[in-house]
PDB file of C-alpha atoms in Angstrom:
ATOM      1  CA  MET A   1       0.000   0.000   0.000  1.00  0.00           C
ATOM      2  CA  LYS A   2       2.860   2.358   0.822  1.00  0.00           C
ATOM      3  CA  LYS A   3       4.373   1.785  -2.645  1.00  0.00           C
ATOM      4  CA  LEU A   4       1.021   2.555  -4.266  1.00  0.00           C
ATOM      5  CA  ILE A   5       0.740   5.864  -2.410  1.00  0.00           C
ATOM      6  CA  ILE A   6       4.285   6.819  -3.417  1.00  0.00           C
ATOM      7  CA  LEU A   7       3.507   5.947  -7.047  1.00  0.00           C
ATOM      8  CA  VAL A   8       0.334   8.048  -7.084  1.00  0.00           C
ATOM      9  CA  VAL A   9       2.078  11.042  -5.481  1.00  0.00           C
ATOM     10  CA  SER A  10       4.954  10.761  -7.970  1.00  0.00           C
ATOM     11  CA  MET A  11       2.529  10.765 -10.888  1.00  0.00           C
ATOM     12  CA  ILE A  12       0.742  13.840  -9.557  1.00  0.00           C
ATOM     13  CA  LEU A  13       4.005  15.713  -9.042  1.00  0.00           C
ATOM     14  CA  SER A  14       5.418  14.819 -12.462  1.00  0.00           C
ATOM     15  CA  ALA A  15       2.555  16.533 -14.317  1.00  0.00           C
ATOM     16  CA  SER A  16       0.509  19.091 -12.433  1.00  0.00           C
ATOM     17  CA  THR A  17      -2.213  21.349 -13.791  1.00  0.00           C
ATOM     18  CA  MET A  18      -1.536  25.035 -13.336  1.00  0.00           C
ATOM     19  CA  HIS A  19      -3.103  28.432 -13.946  1.00  0.00           C
ATOM     20  CA  ALA A  20      -1.934  30.457 -16.940  1.00  0.00           C
ATOM     21  CA  ALA A  21      -0.611  33.090 -14.520  1.00  0.00           C
ATOM     22  CA  GLU A  22       1.938  30.532 -13.282  1.00  0.00           C
ATOM     23  CA  VAL A  23       3.306  29.860 -16.779  1.00  0.00           C
ATOM     24  CA  PRO A  24       6.444  31.872 -17.665  1.00  0.00           C
ATOM     25  CA  GLU A  25       5.781  34.836 -19.967  1.00  0.00           C
ATOM     26  CA  ALA A  26       8.260  33.497 -22.546  1.00  0.00           C
ATOM     27  CA  VAL A  27       6.244  30.278 -22.799  1.00  0.00           C
ATOM     28  CA  LYS A  28       2.892  32.054 -23.128  1.00  0.00           C
ATOM     29  CA  LYS A  29       4.323  34.423 -25.750  1.00  0.00           C
ATOM     30  CA  ALA A  30       5.777  31.556 -27.811  1.00  0.00           C
ATOM     31  CA  PHE A  31       2.473  29.681 -27.601  1.00  0.00           C
ATOM     32  CA  THR A  32       0.431  32.717 -28.682  1.00  0.00           C
ATOM     33  CA  GLN A  33       2.762  33.332 -31.632  1.00  0.00           C
ATOM     34  CA  LYS A  34       2.437  29.713 -32.785  1.00  0.00           C
ATOM     35  CA  PHE A  35      -1.299  29.354 -32.076  1.00  0.00           C
ATOM     36  CA  PRO A  36      -2.795  32.884 -32.183  1.00  0.00           C
ATOM     37  CA  THR A  37      -6.453  31.805 -32.413  1.00  0.00           C
ATOM     38  CA  VAL A  38      -6.480  29.296 -29.543  1.00  0.00           C
ATOM     39  CA  THR A  39      -8.268  30.572 -26.457  1.00  0.00           C
ATOM     40  CA  ASN A  40      -9.168  27.614 -24.233  1.00  0.00           C
ATOM     41  CA  VAL A  41      -5.794  26.274 -23.038  1.00  0.00           C
ATOM     42  CA  LYS A  42      -5.060  23.906 -20.156  1.00  0.00           C
ATOM     43  CA  TRP A  43      -1.500  24.206 -18.833  1.00  0.00           C
ATOM     44  CA  GLU A  44       0.516  21.513 -17.054  1.00  0.00           C
ATOM     45  CA  LYS A  45       4.056  21.470 -15.757  1.00  0.00           C
ATOM     46  CA  GLU A  46       5.923  18.381 -16.957  1.00  0.00           C
ATOM     47  CA  ASN A  47       9.049  16.961 -15.307  1.00  0.00           C
ATOM     48  CA  GLY A  48       9.370  20.111 -13.213  1.00  0.00           C
ATOM     49  CA  THR A  49      10.912  22.151 -16.049  1.00  0.00           C
ATOM     50  CA  GLU A  50       8.660  21.942 -19.118  1.00  0.00           C
ATOM     51  CA  TYR A  51       5.236  23.388 -19.849  1.00  0.00           C
ATOM     52  CA  GLU A  52       2.537  21.605 -21.824  1.00  0.00           C
ATOM     53  CA  ALA A  53      -0.427  23.417 -23.334  1.00  0.00           C
ATOM     54  CA  SER A  54      -3.434  21.226 -24.189  1.00  0.00           C
ATOM     55  CA  PHE A  55      -6.053  22.603 -26.567  1.00  0.00           C
ATOM     56  CA  VAL A  56      -8.364  21.813 -29.481  1.00  0.00           C
ATOM     57  CA  ILE A  57      -8.086  23.040 -33.086  1.00  0.00           C
ATOM     58  CA  ASP A  58     -10.589  21.950 -35.749  1.00  0.00           C
ATOM     59  CA  SER A  59     -12.005  19.301 -33.386  1.00  0.00           C
ATOM     60  CA  LYS A  60      -8.535  17.727 -32.953  1.00  0.00           C
ATOM     61  CA  GLU A  61      -6.996  17.402 -29.514  1.00  0.00           C
ATOM     62  CA  MET A  62      -3.495  18.846 -29.506  1.00  0.00           C
ATOM     63  CA  SER A  63      -0.704  19.693 -27.109  1.00  0.00           C
ATOM     64  CA  ALA A  64       2.465  21.727 -27.366  1.00  0.00           C
ATOM     65  CA  LEU A  65       5.463  21.189 -25.089  1.00  0.00           C
ATOM     66  CA  TYR A  66       7.783  24.108 -24.263  1.00  0.00           C
ATOM     67  CA  THR A  67      10.940  24.635 -22.242  1.00  0.00           C
ATOM     68  CA  ALA A  68      10.833  27.259 -19.485  1.00  0.00           C
ATOM     69  CA  THR A  69      12.479  29.727 -21.887  1.00  0.00           C
ATOM     70  CA  GLY A  70       9.729  29.300 -24.492  1.00  0.00           C
ATOM     71  CA  ALA A  71      11.495  26.946 -26.908  1.00  0.00           C
ATOM     72  CA  LEU A  72       8.998  24.623 -28.595  1.00  0.00           C
ATOM     73  CA  LYS A  73       9.985  20.968 -28.119  1.00  0.00           C
ATOM     74  CA  GLU A  74       7.082  19.161 -29.764  1.00  0.00           C
ATOM     75  CA  ILE A  75       3.506  19.352 -30.985  1.00  0.00           C
ATOM     76  CA  GLU A  76       1.233  16.348 -30.515  1.00  0.00           C
ATOM     77  CA  THR A  77      -1.864  16.063 -32.702  1.00  0.00           C
ATOM     78  CA  GLU A  78      -4.613  13.484 -32.392  1.00  0.00           C
ATOM     79  CA  ILE A  79      -5.021  11.476 -35.607  1.00  0.00           C
ATOM     80  CA  PRO A  80      -7.422   8.722 -36.669  1.00  0.00           C
ATOM     81  CA  VAL A  81      -6.054   5.249 -35.915  1.00  0.00           C
ATOM     82  CA  ALA A  82      -6.367   4.523 -39.652  1.00  0.00           C
ATOM     83  CA  ASP A  83      -3.758   7.242 -40.312  1.00  0.00           C
ATOM     84  CA  LEU A  84      -1.009   5.438 -38.377  1.00  0.00           C
ATOM     85  CA  PRO A  85       1.757   4.167 -40.659  1.00  0.00           C
ATOM     86  CA  GLN A  86       1.237   0.497 -41.489  1.00  0.00           C
ATOM     87  CA  ALA A  87       4.660  -0.272 -39.966  1.00  0.00           C
ATOM     88  CA  VAL A  88       3.409   1.033 -36.595  1.00  0.00           C
ATOM     89  CA  VAL A  89       0.231  -1.048 -36.795  1.00  0.00           C
ATOM     90  CA  ASP A  90       2.268  -4.125 -37.750  1.00  0.00           C
ATOM     91  CA  SER A  91       4.626  -3.583 -34.784  1.00  0.00           C
ATOM     92  CA  VAL A  92       1.720  -3.286 -32.357  1.00  0.00           C
ATOM     93  CA  ASN A  93       0.063  -6.417 -33.770  1.00  0.00           C
ATOM     94  CA  LYS A  94       3.322  -8.381 -33.562  1.00  0.00           C
ATOM     95  CA  LYS A  95       4.259  -7.373 -30.014  1.00  0.00           C
ATOM     96  CA  TYR A  96       0.710  -7.224 -28.613  1.00  0.00           C
ATOM     97  CA  PRO A  97      -1.390  -9.685 -30.666  1.00  0.00           C
ATOM     98  CA  ASN A  98      -4.436  -9.326 -28.385  1.00  0.00           C
ATOM     99  CA  ALA A  99      -4.291  -5.526 -28.183  1.00  0.00           C
ATOM    100  CA  LYS A 100      -6.560  -3.032 -29.856  1.00  0.00           C
ATOM    101  CA  ILE A 101      -5.310   0.419 -30.827  1.00  0.00           C
ATOM    102  CA  LYS A 102      -7.828   2.809 -29.265  1.00  0.00           C
ATOM    103  CA  GLU A 103      -6.304   6.222 -30.071  1.00  0.00           C
ATOM    104  CA  ALA A 104      -3.394   7.603 -32.060  1.00  0.00           C
ATOM    105  CA  ALA A 105      -1.333  10.769 -32.315  1.00  0.00           C
ATOM    106  CA  ARG A 106       1.399  12.278 -34.457  1.00  0.00           C
ATOM    107  CA  ILE A 107       4.236  14.026 -32.616  1.00  0.00           C
ATOM    108  CA  ASP A 108       6.258  16.601 -34.523  1.00  0.00           C
ATOM    109  CA  ARG A 109       9.481  17.376 -32.656  1.00  0.00           C
ATOM    110  CA  SER A 110      11.625  20.485 -32.863  1.00  0.00           C
ATOM    111  CA  ASP A 111      14.466  18.460 -34.431  1.00  0.00           C
ATOM    112  CA  ASN A 112      12.091  17.741 -37.369  1.00  0.00           C
ATOM    113  CA  SER A 113      11.662  14.102 -36.366  1.00  0.00           C
ATOM    114  CA  VAL A 114       8.174  12.612 -36.323  1.00  0.00           C
ATOM    115  CA  LEU A 115       6.909  10.027 -33.860  1.00  0.00           C
ATOM    116  CA  PHE A 116       3.598   8.241 -33.603  1.00  0.00           C
ATOM    117  CA  GLU A 117       1.823   7.368 -30.379  1.00  0.00           C
ATOM    118  CA  ALA A 118      -0.498   4.389 -30.199  1.00  0.00           C
ATOM    119  CA  GLU A 119      -2.757   3.991 -27.193  1.00  0.00           C
ATOM    120  CA  ILE A 120      -3.501   0.312 -26.784  1.00  0.00           C
ATOM    121  CA  ARG A 121      -5.586  -1.728 -24.402  1.00  0.00           C
ATOM    122  CA  VAL A 122      -4.296  -5.094 -23.272  1.00  0.00           C
ATOM    123  CA  GLY A 123      -6.343  -6.990 -20.731  1.00  0.00           C
ATOM    124  CA  GLY A 124      -8.182  -3.820 -19.721  1.00  0.00           C
ATOM    125  CA  LYS A 125      -4.958  -1.887 -19.136  1.00  0.00           C
ATOM    126  CA  LYS A 126      -4.215   1.238 -21.181  1.00  0.00           C
ATOM    127  CA  THR A 127      -0.660   1.721 -22.462  1.00  0.00           C
ATOM    128  CA  ASP A 128       0.817   4.441 -24.676  1.00  0.00           C
ATOM    129  CA  ILE A 129       3.672   3.389 -26.961  1.00  0.00           C
ATOM    130  CA  LEU A 130       5.840   5.670 -29.110  1.00  0.00           C
ATOM    131  CA  PHE A 131       7.105   4.607 -32.531  1.00  0.00           C
ATOM    132  CA  ASP A 132       9.121   6.129 -35.325  1.00  0.00           C
ATOM    133  CA  GLY A 133       7.634   6.027 -38.821  1.00  0.00           C
ATOM    134  CA  ASN A 134       9.293   2.657 -39.474  1.00  0.00           C
ATOM    135  CA  GLY A 135       7.467   0.993 -36.589  1.00  0.00           C
ATOM    136  CA  ASN A 136      10.423   0.911 -34.197  1.00  0.00           C
ATOM    137  CA  ALA A 137       9.462   1.471 -30.549  1.00  0.00           C
ATOM    138  CA  VAL A 138      11.047   4.617 -29.089  1.00  0.00           C
ATOM    139  CA  ASN A 139      11.725   5.329 -25.414  1.00  0.00           C
TER     140      ASN A 139
END
């Protein structure tokens, strides 16, 4: 039970929701320049040093991750599961033959690399797995 409490507290501390007033001005400015029409933004602090903005554009859930100085690290965009590269689908089916891909996202990183996230359910448990475009799992 003690381990469970420690795990839950760690999860809460690693990503905590915050008010926009708590977000550094450089981060808010960079976000507004990149997404000038977005108004309903939920902010979270990730890993104690990064800021994630969650929002919706054209009915797609999105998030943008920034450093404390306002440098954009990545943009995650919800995509239909059918839009995942076939190599990603094949990798999921090979490693998790009983899994079903429930949701998917495309992650565009600041280094111009692209990752894909597949949310799968195995035995009632939800797991998010990152892949490159060739279907290789990424840490």
